[in-house]
Amino acid sequence: MNKEWDTIEVLRHARHDWMNQLQLIKGNLALNKVDRAKEIIEEIIMEARQDAKLSNLHLPQFASTLLTCNWESHHFQLEYEVMDSQNFHRLDDQLLTVWTEQFFGTLDSSIEPYQENHLSVTIEPQEKGIGFFFDFSGIIKDKNRLESFLDQKPGNKLKIVSDGVVEGELTIEVFMEAL
């Protein structure tokens, strides 16, 4: 399971990330690469908007898992996008979080460490719940472990709609019904 983050650790990591981003901007400005500095600022703004959308889903445990994922020693880099929607539903935050953390652990033990492993999560609120689309690209060394994890039934509120594990790619569509 993922570690519990205390306030000081969260602030330290967030400050470290901000300092890295500011150094990138400062370095590009020093090299007179103003356009690149502007691109970095736009990327920061877009990322902050996604963080806000994630936080506004009223899934605090799940949001915390995604927000702190890249600070932990996973063998993949995570990015996520919350699609715009007027549909906000109450979901079982704990069930979603436990499944996601188990998936992250299974993924870690099924892929080659120290490679270009990327996991993208798209979150799409829908009429009767929320769809979660997990797209992985990288080096999968244990396809069977992933497939047996995905064959488990996480509960009747959380359904794995489809999954596909092929050479170097994994696509999973998960749907969670509203409470």
PDB file of C-alpha atoms in Angstrom:
ATOM      1  CA  MET A   1       0.000   0.000   0.000  1.00  0.00           C
ATOM      2  CA  ASN A   2       1.018   3.581  -0.448  1.00  0.00           C
ATOM      3  CA  LYS A   3       2.521   5.452   2.444  1.00  0.00           C
ATOM      4  CA  GLU A   4       0.638   8.001   4.496  1.00  0.00           C
ATOM      5  CA  TRP A   5       1.870  11.509   3.795  1.00  0.00           C
ATOM      6  CA  ASP A   6       2.023  14.036   6.589  1.00  0.00           C
ATOM      7  CA  THR A   7       1.601  17.747   5.938  1.00  0.00           C
ATOM      8  CA  ILE A   8       5.316  18.556   6.178  1.00  0.00           C
ATOM      9  CA  GLU A   9       6.252  15.837   3.659  1.00  0.00           C
ATOM     10  CA  VAL A  10       3.577  17.010   1.220  1.00  0.00           C
ATOM     11  CA  LEU A  11       4.736  20.620   1.516  1.00  0.00           C
ATOM     12  CA  ARG A  12       8.388  19.587   1.097  1.00  0.00           C
ATOM     13  CA  HIS A  13       7.652  17.623  -2.077  1.00  0.00           C
ATOM     14  CA  ALA A  14       5.383  20.343  -3.486  1.00  0.00           C
ATOM     15  CA  ARG A  15       8.016  23.002  -2.764  1.00  0.00           C
ATOM     16  CA  HIS A  16      10.691  20.837  -4.413  1.00  0.00           C
ATOM     17  CA  ASP A  17       8.520  20.442  -7.536  1.00  0.00           C
ATOM     18  CA  TRP A  18       7.851  24.194  -7.655  1.00  0.00           C
ATOM     19  CA  MET A  19      11.548  24.983  -7.285  1.00  0.00           C
ATOM     20  CA  ASN A  20      12.383  22.614 -10.158  1.00  0.00           C
ATOM     21  CA  GLN A  21       9.793  24.292 -12.372  1.00  0.00           C
ATOM     22  CA  LEU A  22      11.009  27.776 -11.449  1.00  0.00           C
ATOM     23  CA  GLN A  23      14.612  26.719 -12.193  1.00  0.00           C
ATOM     24  CA  LEU A  24      13.508  25.494 -15.638  1.00  0.00           C
ATOM     25  CA  ILE A  25      11.835  28.832 -16.358  1.00  0.00           C
ATOM     26  CA  LYS A  26      14.798  30.790 -14.999  1.00  0.00           C
ATOM     27  CA  GLY A  27      17.281  28.698 -16.999  1.00  0.00           C
ATOM     28  CA  ASN A  28      15.360  29.147 -20.231  1.00  0.00           C
ATOM     29  CA  LEU A  29      15.092  32.895 -19.654  1.00  0.00           C
ATOM     30  CA  ALA A  30      18.853  33.077 -18.958  1.00  0.00           C
ATOM     31  CA  LEU A  31      19.420  31.336 -22.318  1.00  0.00           C
ATOM     32  CA  ASN A  32      17.015  33.845 -23.894  1.00  0.00           C
ATOM     33  CA  LYS A  33      14.591  31.022 -24.742  1.00  0.00           C
ATOM     34  CA  VAL A  34      11.522  33.074 -23.887  1.00  0.00           C
ATOM     35  CA  ASP A  35       9.147  30.918 -25.953  1.00  0.00           C
ATOM     36  CA  ARG A  36      10.242  27.768 -24.102  1.00  0.00           C
ATOM     37  CA  ALA A  37       9.834  29.557 -20.746  1.00  0.00           C
ATOM     38  CA  LYS A  38       6.294  30.526 -21.776  1.00  0.00           C
ATOM     39  CA  GLU A  39       5.567  26.894 -22.754  1.00  0.00           C
ATOM     40  CA  ILE A  40       6.719  25.702 -19.328  1.00  0.00           C
ATOM     41  CA  ILE A  41       4.471  28.274 -17.635  1.00  0.00           C
ATOM     42  CA  GLU A  42       1.515  27.063 -19.747  1.00  0.00           C
ATOM     43  CA  GLU A  43       2.298  23.439 -18.781  1.00  0.00           C
ATOM     44  CA  ILE A  44       2.328  24.427 -15.094  1.00  0.00           C
ATOM     45  CA  ILE A  45      -1.031  26.199 -15.474  1.00  0.00           C
ATOM     46  CA  MET A  46      -2.600  23.195 -17.237  1.00  0.00           C
ATOM     47  CA  GLU A  47      -1.253  20.825 -14.581  1.00  0.00           C
ATOM     48  CA  ALA A  48      -2.625  23.050 -11.791  1.00  0.00           C
ATOM     49  CA  ARG A  49      -6.044  23.056 -13.483  1.00  0.00           C
ATOM     50  CA  GLN A  50      -6.009  19.258 -13.626  1.00  0.00           C
ATOM     51  CA  ASP A  51      -5.037  19.103  -9.934  1.00  0.00           C
ATOM     52  CA  ALA A  52      -8.005  21.359  -9.119  1.00  0.00           C
ATOM     53  CA  LYS A  53     -10.423  19.262 -11.215  1.00  0.00           C
ATOM     54  CA  LEU A  54      -9.169  16.097  -9.515  1.00  0.00           C
ATOM     55  CA  SER A  55      -9.593  17.672  -6.079  1.00  0.00           C
ATOM     56  CA  ASN A  56     -13.135  18.785  -6.967  1.00  0.00           C
ATOM     57  CA  LEU A  57     -14.307  15.213  -7.677  1.00  0.00           C
ATOM     58  CA  HIS A  58     -14.920  14.764  -3.931  1.00  0.00           C
ATOM     59  CA  LEU A  59     -12.744  11.640  -3.880  1.00  0.00           C
ATOM     60  CA  PRO A  60     -10.090  12.748  -1.348  1.00  0.00           C
ATOM     61  CA  GLN A  61      -8.325   9.393  -0.910  1.00  0.00           C
ATOM     62  CA  PHE A  62      -8.235   8.678  -4.642  1.00  0.00           C
ATOM     63  CA  ALA A  63      -7.070  12.245  -5.404  1.00  0.00           C
ATOM     64  CA  SER A  64      -4.335  11.934  -2.799  1.00  0.00           C
ATOM     65  CA  THR A  65      -3.180   8.646  -4.357  1.00  0.00           C
ATOM     66  CA  LEU A  66      -2.827  10.275  -7.785  1.00  0.00           C
ATOM     67  CA  LEU A  67      -1.374  13.562  -6.505  1.00  0.00           C
ATOM     68  CA  THR A  68       1.403  11.806  -4.543  1.00  0.00           C
ATOM     69  CA  CYS A  69       2.035   8.916  -6.962  1.00  0.00           C
ATOM     70  CA  ASN A  70       5.088  10.430  -8.656  1.00  0.00           C
ATOM     71  CA  TRP A  71       6.663  11.167  -5.261  1.00  0.00           C
ATOM     72  CA  GLU A  72       6.708   7.470  -4.438  1.00  0.00           C
ATOM     73  CA  SER A  73       9.104   4.866  -5.790  1.00  0.00           C
ATOM     74  CA  HIS A  74       6.933   3.517  -8.582  1.00  0.00           C
ATOM     75  CA  HIS A  75       8.477   2.136 -11.777  1.00  0.00           C
ATOM     76  CA  PHE A  76       6.258   4.370 -13.897  1.00  0.00           C
ATOM     77  CA  GLN A  77       5.522   8.059 -14.300  1.00  0.00           C
ATOM     78  CA  LEU A  78       1.856   9.026 -13.848  1.00  0.00           C
ATOM     79  CA  GLU A  79      -0.125  11.734 -15.550  1.00  0.00           C
ATOM     80  CA  TYR A  80      -3.855  12.252 -15.391  1.00  0.00           C
ATOM     81  CA  GLU A  81      -6.615  14.272 -16.970  1.00  0.00           C
ATOM     82  CA  VAL A  82     -10.095  14.967 -15.649  1.00  0.00           C
ATOM     83  CA  MET A  83     -12.538  15.595 -18.458  1.00  0.00           C
ATOM     84  CA  ASP A  84     -14.966  18.488 -18.137  1.00  0.00           C
ATOM     85  CA  SER A  85     -18.426  17.429 -17.098  1.00  0.00           C
ATOM     86  CA  GLN A  86     -21.526  18.598 -15.306  1.00  0.00           C
ATOM     87  CA  ASN A  87     -21.992  15.089 -13.888  1.00  0.00           C
ATOM     88  CA  PHE A  88     -20.724  14.860 -10.326  1.00  0.00           C
ATOM     89  CA  HIS A  89     -21.487  11.688  -8.456  1.00  0.00           C
ATOM     90  CA  ARG A  90     -20.746  10.364  -5.032  1.00  0.00           C
ATOM     91  CA  LEU A  91     -18.574   7.295  -5.361  1.00  0.00           C
ATOM     92  CA  ASP A  92     -17.071   4.783  -2.947  1.00  0.00           C
ATOM     93  CA  ASP A  93     -13.765   6.619  -2.510  1.00  0.00           C
ATOM     94  CA  GLN A  94     -12.226   3.871  -0.383  1.00  0.00           C
ATOM     95  CA  LEU A  95     -13.068   1.042  -2.828  1.00  0.00           C
ATOM     96  CA  LEU A  96     -11.708   3.068  -5.752  1.00  0.00           C
ATOM     97  CA  THR A  97      -8.542   3.984  -3.844  1.00  0.00           C
ATOM     98  CA  VAL A  98      -7.829   0.444  -2.641  1.00  0.00           C
ATOM     99  CA  TRP A  99      -8.288  -0.950  -6.173  1.00  0.00           C
ATOM    100  CA  THR A 100      -6.089   1.787  -7.682  1.00  0.00           C
ATOM    101  CA  GLU A 101      -3.302   1.230  -5.131  1.00  0.00           C
ATOM    102  CA  GLN A 102      -3.454  -2.539  -5.726  1.00  0.00           C
ATOM    103  CA  PHE A 103      -3.315  -1.908  -9.469  1.00  0.00           C
ATOM    104  CA  PHE A 104      -0.280   0.380  -9.045  1.00  0.00           C
ATOM    105  CA  GLY A 105       1.447  -2.325  -6.956  1.00  0.00           C
ATOM    106  CA  THR A 106       0.640  -5.035  -9.512  1.00  0.00           C
ATOM    107  CA  LEU A 107       1.857  -2.793 -12.322  1.00  0.00           C
ATOM    108  CA  ASP A 108       5.109  -2.067 -10.449  1.00  0.00           C
ATOM    109  CA  SER A 109       5.819  -5.784 -10.042  1.00  0.00           C
ATOM    110  CA  SER A 110       4.882  -6.526 -13.682  1.00  0.00           C
ATOM    111  CA  ILE A 111       7.039  -3.985 -15.521  1.00  0.00           C
ATOM    112  CA  GLU A 112      10.751  -3.409 -16.030  1.00  0.00           C
ATOM    113  CA  PRO A 113      12.073  -0.815 -13.581  1.00  0.00           C
ATOM    114  CA  TYR A 114      14.233   2.103 -14.776  1.00  0.00           C
ATOM    115  CA  GLN A 115      12.589   2.226 -18.205  1.00  0.00           C
ATOM    116  CA  GLU A 116      10.385   4.774 -19.964  1.00  0.00           C
ATOM    117  CA  ASN A 117       7.200   3.509 -18.322  1.00  0.00           C
ATOM    118  CA  HIS A 118       4.218   5.874 -18.445  1.00  0.00           C
ATOM    119  CA  LEU A 119       0.716   5.513 -17.053  1.00  0.00           C
ATOM    120  CA  SER A 120      -1.973   7.921 -18.148  1.00  0.00           C
ATOM    121  CA  VAL A 121      -5.321   8.057 -16.357  1.00  0.00           C
ATOM    122  CA  THR A 122      -8.287   9.791 -17.958  1.00  0.00           C
ATOM    123  CA  ILE A 123     -11.223  10.418 -15.644  1.00  0.00           C
ATOM    124  CA  GLU A 124     -14.554  10.971 -17.342  1.00  0.00           C
ATOM    125  CA  PRO A 125     -17.673  11.683 -15.275  1.00  0.00           C
ATOM    126  CA  GLN A 126     -20.673  10.086 -16.984  1.00  0.00           C
ATOM    127  CA  GLU A 127     -24.411   9.947 -16.442  1.00  0.00           C
ATOM    128  CA  LYS A 128     -24.484   7.031 -13.973  1.00  0.00           C
ATOM    129  CA  GLY A 129     -20.968   7.146 -12.542  1.00  0.00           C
ATOM    130  CA  ILE A 130     -17.385   7.823 -13.595  1.00  0.00           C
ATOM    131  CA  GLY A 131     -15.254   6.107 -16.226  1.00  0.00           C
ATOM    132  CA  PHE A 132     -11.532   5.672 -15.587  1.00  0.00           C
ATOM    133  CA  PHE A 133      -9.268   4.918 -18.546  1.00  0.00           C
ATOM    134  CA  PHE A 134      -5.798   3.627 -17.665  1.00  0.00           C
ATOM    135  CA  ASP A 135      -3.291   3.614 -20.535  1.00  0.00           C
ATOM    136  CA  PHE A 136       0.190   2.212 -19.908  1.00  0.00           C
ATOM    137  CA  SER A 137       3.129   2.235 -22.278  1.00  0.00           C
ATOM    138  CA  GLY A 138       6.464   0.729 -21.359  1.00  0.00           C
ATOM    139  CA  ILE A 139       8.084  -2.648 -20.841  1.00  0.00           C
ATOM    140  CA  ILE A 140       5.766  -5.318 -19.412  1.00  0.00           C
ATOM    141  CA  LYS A 141       7.721  -8.320 -18.115  1.00  0.00           C
ATOM    142  CA  ASP A 142       4.871 -10.250 -16.439  1.00  0.00           C
ATOM    143  CA  LYS A 143       1.708 -10.081 -18.535  1.00  0.00           C
ATOM    144  CA  ASN A 144       0.131 -12.999 -16.613  1.00  0.00           C
ATOM    145  CA  ARG A 145       0.322 -11.186 -13.261  1.00  0.00           C
ATOM    146  CA  LEU A 146      -1.479  -8.181 -14.735  1.00  0.00           C
ATOM    147  CA  GLU A 147      -4.115 -10.335 -16.394  1.00  0.00           C
ATOM    148  CA  SER A 148      -4.837 -12.316 -13.214  1.00  0.00           C
ATOM    149  CA  PHE A 149      -5.196  -9.064 -11.245  1.00  0.00           C
ATOM    150  CA  LEU A 150      -7.598  -7.697 -13.857  1.00  0.00           C
ATOM    151  CA  ASP A 151      -9.630 -10.946 -13.776  1.00  0.00           C
ATOM    152  CA  GLN A 152     -10.478 -10.375 -10.096  1.00  0.00           C
ATOM    153  CA  LYS A 153     -13.885  -8.864  -9.414  1.00  0.00           C
ATOM    154  CA  PRO A 154     -13.354  -5.752  -7.255  1.00  0.00           C
ATOM    155  CA  GLY A 155     -17.050  -5.438  -6.338  1.00  0.00           C
ATOM    156  CA  ASN A 156     -20.381  -4.716  -7.987  1.00  0.00           C
ATOM    157  CA  LYS A 157     -19.908  -0.911  -7.836  1.00  0.00           C
ATOM    158  CA  LEU A 158     -16.526  -1.088  -9.620  1.00  0.00           C
ATOM    159  CA  LYS A 159     -16.425  -2.870 -12.974  1.00  0.00           C
ATOM    160  CA  ILE A 160     -13.544  -3.524 -15.305  1.00  0.00           C
ATOM    161  CA  VAL A 161     -15.346  -2.900 -18.590  1.00  0.00           C
ATOM    162  CA  SER A 162     -12.496  -3.871 -20.876  1.00  0.00           C
ATOM    163  CA  ASP A 163      -8.811  -4.489 -20.727  1.00  0.00           C
ATOM    164  CA  GLY A 164      -6.131  -5.284 -23.200  1.00  0.00           C
ATOM    165  CA  VAL A 165      -2.556  -6.316 -22.485  1.00  0.00           C
ATOM    166  CA  VAL A 166      -0.320  -6.390 -25.540  1.00  0.00           C
ATOM    167  CA  GLU A 167       3.407  -6.033 -26.076  1.00  0.00           C
ATOM    168  CA  GLY A 168       4.414  -2.871 -24.221  1.00  0.00           C
ATOM    169  CA  GLU A 169       0.885  -1.540 -23.821  1.00  0.00           C
ATOM    170  CA  LEU A 170      -1.961  -1.939 -21.425  1.00  0.00           C
ATOM    171  CA  THR A 171      -5.386  -0.358 -21.727  1.00  0.00           C
ATOM    172  CA  ILE A 172      -8.000  -0.705 -18.997  1.00  0.00           C
ATOM    173  CA  GLU A 173     -11.448   0.828 -18.847  1.00  0.00           C
ATOM    174  CA  VAL A 174     -12.985   0.864 -15.387  1.00  0.00           C
ATOM    175  CA  PHE A 175     -16.461   2.128 -14.559  1.00  0.00           C
ATOM    176  CA  MET A 176     -17.639   3.008 -11.073  1.00  0.00           C
ATOM    177  CA  GLU A 177     -21.337   3.427 -10.403  1.00  0.00           C
ATOM    178  CA  ALA A 178     -22.574   6.338  -8.337  1.00  0.00           C
ATOM    179  CA  LEU A 179     -23.710   5.565  -4.798  1.00  0.00           C
TER     180      LEU A 179
END
